[in-house]
């Protein structure tokens, strides 16, 4: 059984502040690490797919880093806005497998 | 990218009944999957929907409870059979596009009373 953990479970951040949260995953047999943003009643939106150790990816105010040797990824949000309120999910994929194993998510609430 | 739609978006069902959820993808995809998210839990894979053959179920999920069809490359259904309140969840369909990307539908929110 693959163990993917996210912390914190929930987070309240003042509008304009920056924040980050963590995803930890097995460090062996790594293939890819996915980040999704999921708003209620919408499809989970793919943010990043990260495949190489040391990868850093950026999309607007959101960025992510990857350390496959120690099995963690950070997601950063700079200058939080109310529209950033959502659940952020990470998902691990190991080599030779199409399946994703998800963490329980970090529920982010931005306080105006 | 692939756009995925699901119907119904939500339903409230009586225990003992069955509900079939439909998933439509706007382009041909290789793999299609069904997940569920029970309250407070991770997204959990139920099964891989195989085109023209029986679905591949994950540990803890069986065909009698969750029959799945995939008659072509763009459409799949999941049935939740003989429902109980423990089946109350969000059910999501997903599909793989390129080598790494996996896209999701908006989910079906099921409440069993």
Tab-separated table of C-alpha atoms in Angstrom:
chain	number	residue	atom	x	y	z
A	1	UNK	CA	0.000	0.000	0.000
A	2	UNK	CA	1.432	3.343	-1.059
A	3	UNK	CA	1.299	6.093	1.551
A	4	UNK	CA	0.817	9.657	0.351
A	5	UNK	CA	0.417	12.263	3.071
A	6	UNK	CA	-0.409	15.927	2.905
A	7	UNK	CA	-0.064	18.557	5.590
A	8	UNK	CA	-1.638	20.543	6.947
A	9	UNK	CA	-5.160	19.146	6.508
A	10	UNK	CA	-6.589	22.652	6.473
A	11	UNK	CA	-5.235	26.155	6.426
A	12	UNK	CA	-6.676	29.665	6.777
A	13	UNK	CA	-4.587	32.412	5.224
A	14	UNK	CA	-5.132	36.156	5.108
A	15	UNK	CA	-5.589	37.609	1.634
A	16	UNK	CA	-2.268	38.854	0.326
A	17	UNK	CA	-0.161	36.512	2.455
A	18	UNK	CA	1.903	33.722	0.962
A	19	UNK	CA	1.583	30.112	2.030
A	20	UNK	CA	2.881	26.631	1.335
A	21	UNK	CA	1.982	23.039	2.074
A	22	UNK	CA	3.575	19.635	1.795
A	23	UNK	CA	3.061	16.315	0.093
A	24	UNK	CA	5.149	13.307	1.115
A	25	UNK	CA	5.289	10.098	-0.901
A	26	UNK	CA	7.361	6.909	-1.239
A	27	UNK	CA	10.871	7.705	-2.471
A	28	UNK	CA	11.323	4.389	-4.289
A	29	UNK	CA	10.096	3.528	-7.789
A	30	UNK	CA	9.060	7.131	-8.468
A	31	UNK	CA	7.484	8.040	-11.810
A	32	UNK	CA	5.491	11.258	-11.358
A	33	UNK	CA	3.916	13.542	-8.791
A	34	UNK	CA	0.719	15.414	-9.667
A	35	UNK	CA	-0.795	18.471	-8.019
A	36	UNK	CA	-4.490	19.255	-8.458
A	37	UNK	CA	-6.688	22.105	-7.335
A	38	UNK	CA	-10.272	21.058	-6.534
A	39	UNK	CA	-13.109	23.476	-5.997
A	40	UNK	CA	-16.489	22.203	-4.848
A	41	UNK	CA	-18.769	21.014	-7.688
A	42	UNK	CA	-15.968	21.390	-10.262
A	43	UNK	CA	-13.476	18.987	-11.815
A	44	UNK	CA	-10.119	18.690	-10.093
A	45	UNK	CA	-7.884	20.985	-12.130
A	46	UNK	CA	-4.406	19.746	-12.983
A	47	UNK	CA	-1.784	22.230	-11.764
A	48	UNK	CA	1.516	20.436	-12.246
A	49	UNK	CA	2.957	17.104	-13.239
A	50	UNK	CA	6.470	16.750	-11.871
A	51	UNK	CA	8.805	14.002	-12.932
A	52	UNK	CA	12.431	14.945	-12.229
A	53	UNK	CA	14.208	15.347	-8.921
A	54	UNK	CA	14.819	19.036	-8.310
A	55	UNK	CA	11.978	20.066	-10.643
A	56	UNK	CA	10.490	23.474	-9.982
A	57	UNK	CA	7.347	24.480	-11.837
A	58	UNK	CA	5.406	27.728	-11.824
A	59	UNK	CA	1.938	28.785	-12.954
A	60	UNK	CA	1.184	32.407	-12.153
A	61	UNK	CA	1.374	32.835	-8.374
A	62	UNK	CA	1.543	29.089	-7.733
A	63	UNK	CA	4.747	27.101	-7.831
A	64	UNK	CA	5.905	23.641	-6.766
A	65	UNK	CA	9.157	21.883	-6.019
A	66	UNK	CA	10.031	18.205	-6.032
A	67	UNK	CA	12.527	16.091	-4.092
A	68	UNK	CA	12.233	12.473	-5.186
A	69	UNK	CA	15.195	11.258	-3.110
A	70	UNK	CA	13.557	12.206	0.173
A	71	UNK	CA	9.991	11.862	-1.092
A	72	UNK	CA	8.401	15.282	-0.742
A	73	UNK	CA	6.953	18.126	-2.760
A	74	UNK	CA	6.009	21.632	-1.699
A	75	UNK	CA	3.283	23.779	-3.228
A	76	UNK	CA	3.647	27.530	-2.782
A	77	UNK	CA	1.055	30.246	-3.302
A	78	UNK	CA	2.304	33.806	-3.379
A	79	UNK	CA	0.024	36.744	-2.509
A	80	UNK	CA	-3.081	34.615	-1.805
A	81	UNK	CA	-6.373	35.700	-3.326
A	82	UNK	CA	-9.929	34.603	-2.406
A	83	UNK	CA	-10.142	32.579	-5.636
A	84	UNK	CA	-7.272	30.409	-4.354
A	85	UNK	CA	-9.669	28.889	-1.798
A	86	UNK	CA	-9.916	25.208	-2.726
A	87	UNK	CA	-8.651	21.775	-1.768
A	88	UNK	CA	-5.173	21.049	-3.094
A	89	UNK	CA	-4.483	17.387	-3.809
A	90	UNK	CA	-1.242	15.657	-4.595
A	91	UNK	CA	-1.078	12.251	-6.250
A	92	UNK	CA	1.828	9.856	-6.652
A	93	UNK	CA	2.413	7.550	-9.586
A	94	UNK	CA	5.020	4.828	-9.443
A	95	UNK	CA	6.936	3.389	-12.339
A	96	UNK	CA	5.079	0.999	-14.634
A	97	UNK	CA	1.674	1.974	-13.304
A	98	UNK	CA	-1.046	4.237	-14.732
A	99	UNK	CA	-2.779	4.525	-11.367
A	100	UNK	CA	-2.565	7.550	-9.087
A	101	UNK	CA	-2.493	7.345	-5.290
A	102	UNK	CA	-3.887	10.479	-3.709
A	103	UNK	CA	-3.251	12.249	-0.452
A	104	UNK	CA	-6.216	13.478	1.592
A	105	UNK	CA	-5.650	17.048	0.464
A	106	UNK	CA	-5.049	20.433	2.065
A	107	UNK	CA	-8.167	22.567	2.319
A	108	UNK	CA	-7.127	26.202	1.869
A	109	UNK	CA	-9.395	29.088	2.849
A	110	UNK	CA	-8.360	32.644	2.032
A	111	UNK	CA	-9.763	35.227	4.413
A	112	UNK	CA	-10.576	38.546	2.688
B	1	UNK	CA	-6.382	18.238	-22.831
B	2	UNK	CA	-9.603	16.233	-22.434
B	3	UNK	CA	-12.930	17.573	-21.181
B	4	UNK	CA	-14.921	15.085	-19.139
B	5	UNK	CA	-18.597	15.333	-18.256
B	6	UNK	CA	-20.560	13.231	-15.799
B	7	UNK	CA	-24.249	12.676	-15.195
B	8	UNK	CA	-25.942	13.015	-12.823
B	9	UNK	CA	-24.053	15.700	-10.939
B	10	UNK	CA	-25.775	14.701	-7.720
B	11	UNK	CA	-28.488	12.366	-6.490
B	12	UNK	CA	-30.201	11.282	-3.320
B	13	UNK	CA	-31.113	7.596	-3.359
B	14	UNK	CA	-32.890	5.139	-1.116
B	15	UNK	CA	-30.912	2.280	0.376
B	16	UNK	CA	-31.216	-0.950	-1.582
B	17	UNK	CA	-31.549	0.796	-4.960
B	18	UNK	CA	-28.902	1.203	-7.685
B	19	UNK	CA	-27.590	4.254	-9.516
B	20	UNK	CA	-25.731	4.364	-12.824
B	21	UNK	CA	-23.308	7.232	-13.399
B	22	UNK	CA	-22.294	8.145	-16.929
B	23	UNK	CA	-18.940	9.556	-18.005
B	24	UNK	CA	-18.302	11.094	-21.431
B	25	UNK	CA	-14.912	12.281	-22.704
B	26	UNK	CA	-14.676	14.708	-25.596
B	27	UNK	CA	-11.763	12.883	-27.245
B	28	UNK	CA	-10.462	9.358	-27.517
B	29	UNK	CA	-8.398	8.412	-24.503
B	30	UNK	CA	-6.409	5.363	-23.574
B	31	UNK	CA	-7.258	4.744	-19.944
B	32	UNK	CA	-10.424	5.576	-17.995
B	33	UNK	CA	-10.770	5.229	-14.238
B	34	UNK	CA	-13.419	5.498	-11.557
B	35	UNK	CA	-12.608	6.982	-8.134
B	36	UNK	CA	-14.609	7.749	-5.068
B	37	UNK	CA	-14.059	10.135	-2.204
B	38	UNK	CA	-15.829	9.279	1.008
B	39	UNK	CA	-16.219	12.104	3.522
B	40	UNK	CA	-12.840	13.032	5.017
B	41	UNK	CA	-10.962	10.475	2.923
B	42	UNK	CA	-8.577	10.491	-0.047
B	43	UNK	CA	-9.685	9.978	-3.585
B	44	UNK	CA	-9.611	6.169	-3.847
B	45	UNK	CA	-9.408	4.233	-7.103
B	46	UNK	CA	-12.308	1.829	-7.587
B	47	UNK	CA	-11.364	0.334	-10.938
B	48	UNK	CA	-9.841	0.816	-14.365
B	49	UNK	CA	-12.494	0.746	-17.092
B	50	UNK	CA	-11.217	-1.356	-19.995
B	51	UNK	CA	-12.674	-0.879	-23.435
B	52	UNK	CA	-14.541	-3.946	-24.602
B	53	UNK	CA	-13.608	-6.116	-21.620
B	54	UNK	CA	-14.193	-6.454	-17.895
B	55	UNK	CA	-12.953	-3.681	-15.646
B	56	UNK	CA	-9.926	-4.198	-13.400
B	57	UNK	CA	-10.939	-3.694	-9.769
B	58	UNK	CA	-8.785	-2.531	-6.882
B	59	UNK	CA	-8.593	-4.409	-3.626
B	60	UNK	CA	-11.811	-3.965	-1.687
B	61	UNK	CA	-14.014	-3.340	-4.723
B	62	UNK	CA	-15.973	-6.024	-6.589
B	63	UNK	CA	-17.857	-6.206	-9.862
B	64	UNK	CA	-21.167	-7.194	-8.252
B	65	UNK	CA	-21.205	-3.997	-6.217
B	66	UNK	CA	-19.682	-1.643	-8.829
B	67	UNK	CA	-20.352	-2.969	-12.339
B	68	UNK	CA	-18.560	-0.884	-14.959
B	69	UNK	CA	-18.992	-0.693	-18.703
B	70	UNK	CA	-16.806	0.907	-21.355
B	71	UNK	CA	-18.310	0.216	-24.781
B	72	UNK	CA	-15.967	2.600	-26.641
B	73	UNK	CA	-12.971	4.880	-26.170
B	74	UNK	CA	-14.944	7.904	-24.961
B	75	UNK	CA	-17.735	6.589	-22.714
B	76	UNK	CA	-18.017	4.622	-19.489
B	77	UNK	CA	-20.614	3.929	-16.819
B	78	UNK	CA	-20.310	3.004	-13.162
B	79	UNK	CA	-23.245	1.465	-11.305
B	80	UNK	CA	-23.419	1.579	-7.524
B	81	UNK	CA	-25.586	-1.424	-6.678
B	82	UNK	CA	-27.748	-2.226	-3.667
B	83	UNK	CA	-26.749	1.031	-2.050
B	84	UNK	CA	-26.277	1.630	1.654
B	85	UNK	CA	-25.504	4.889	3.503
B	86	UNK	CA	-21.775	3.922	3.456
B	87	UNK	CA	-21.853	4.417	-0.322
B	88	UNK	CA	-22.509	8.135	0.143
B	89	UNK	CA	-19.501	9.664	-1.612
B	90	UNK	CA	-18.351	11.739	-4.527
B	91	UNK	CA	-17.711	9.492	-7.534
B	92	UNK	CA	-15.287	10.774	-10.175
B	93	UNK	CA	-14.427	9.586	-13.615
B	94	UNK	CA	-10.946	10.265	-14.987
B	95	UNK	CA	-8.997	9.634	-18.175
B	96	UNK	CA	-5.381	9.741	-19.217
B	97	UNK	CA	-4.298	11.888	-22.112
B	98	UNK	CA	-0.586	12.245	-22.744
B	99	UNK	CA	2.008	10.175	-20.955
B	100	UNK	CA	1.648	11.925	-17.614
B	101	UNK	CA	-1.589	13.852	-17.524
B	102	UNK	CA	-4.806	12.579	-15.998
B	103	UNK	CA	-8.038	14.566	-16.291
B	104	UNK	CA	-11.127	14.418	-14.113
B	105	UNK	CA	-14.839	14.915	-14.474
B	106	UNK	CA	-16.726	17.196	-12.062
B	107	UNK	CA	-17.921	14.270	-9.962
B	108	UNK	CA	-21.269	12.832	-8.917
B	109	UNK	CA	-22.263	13.583	-5.354
B	110	UNK	CA	-24.296	10.642	-4.053
B	111	UNK	CA	-26.259	10.609	-0.818
B	112	UNK	CA	-27.895	7.367	0.281
B	113	UNK	CA	-30.662	7.606	2.866
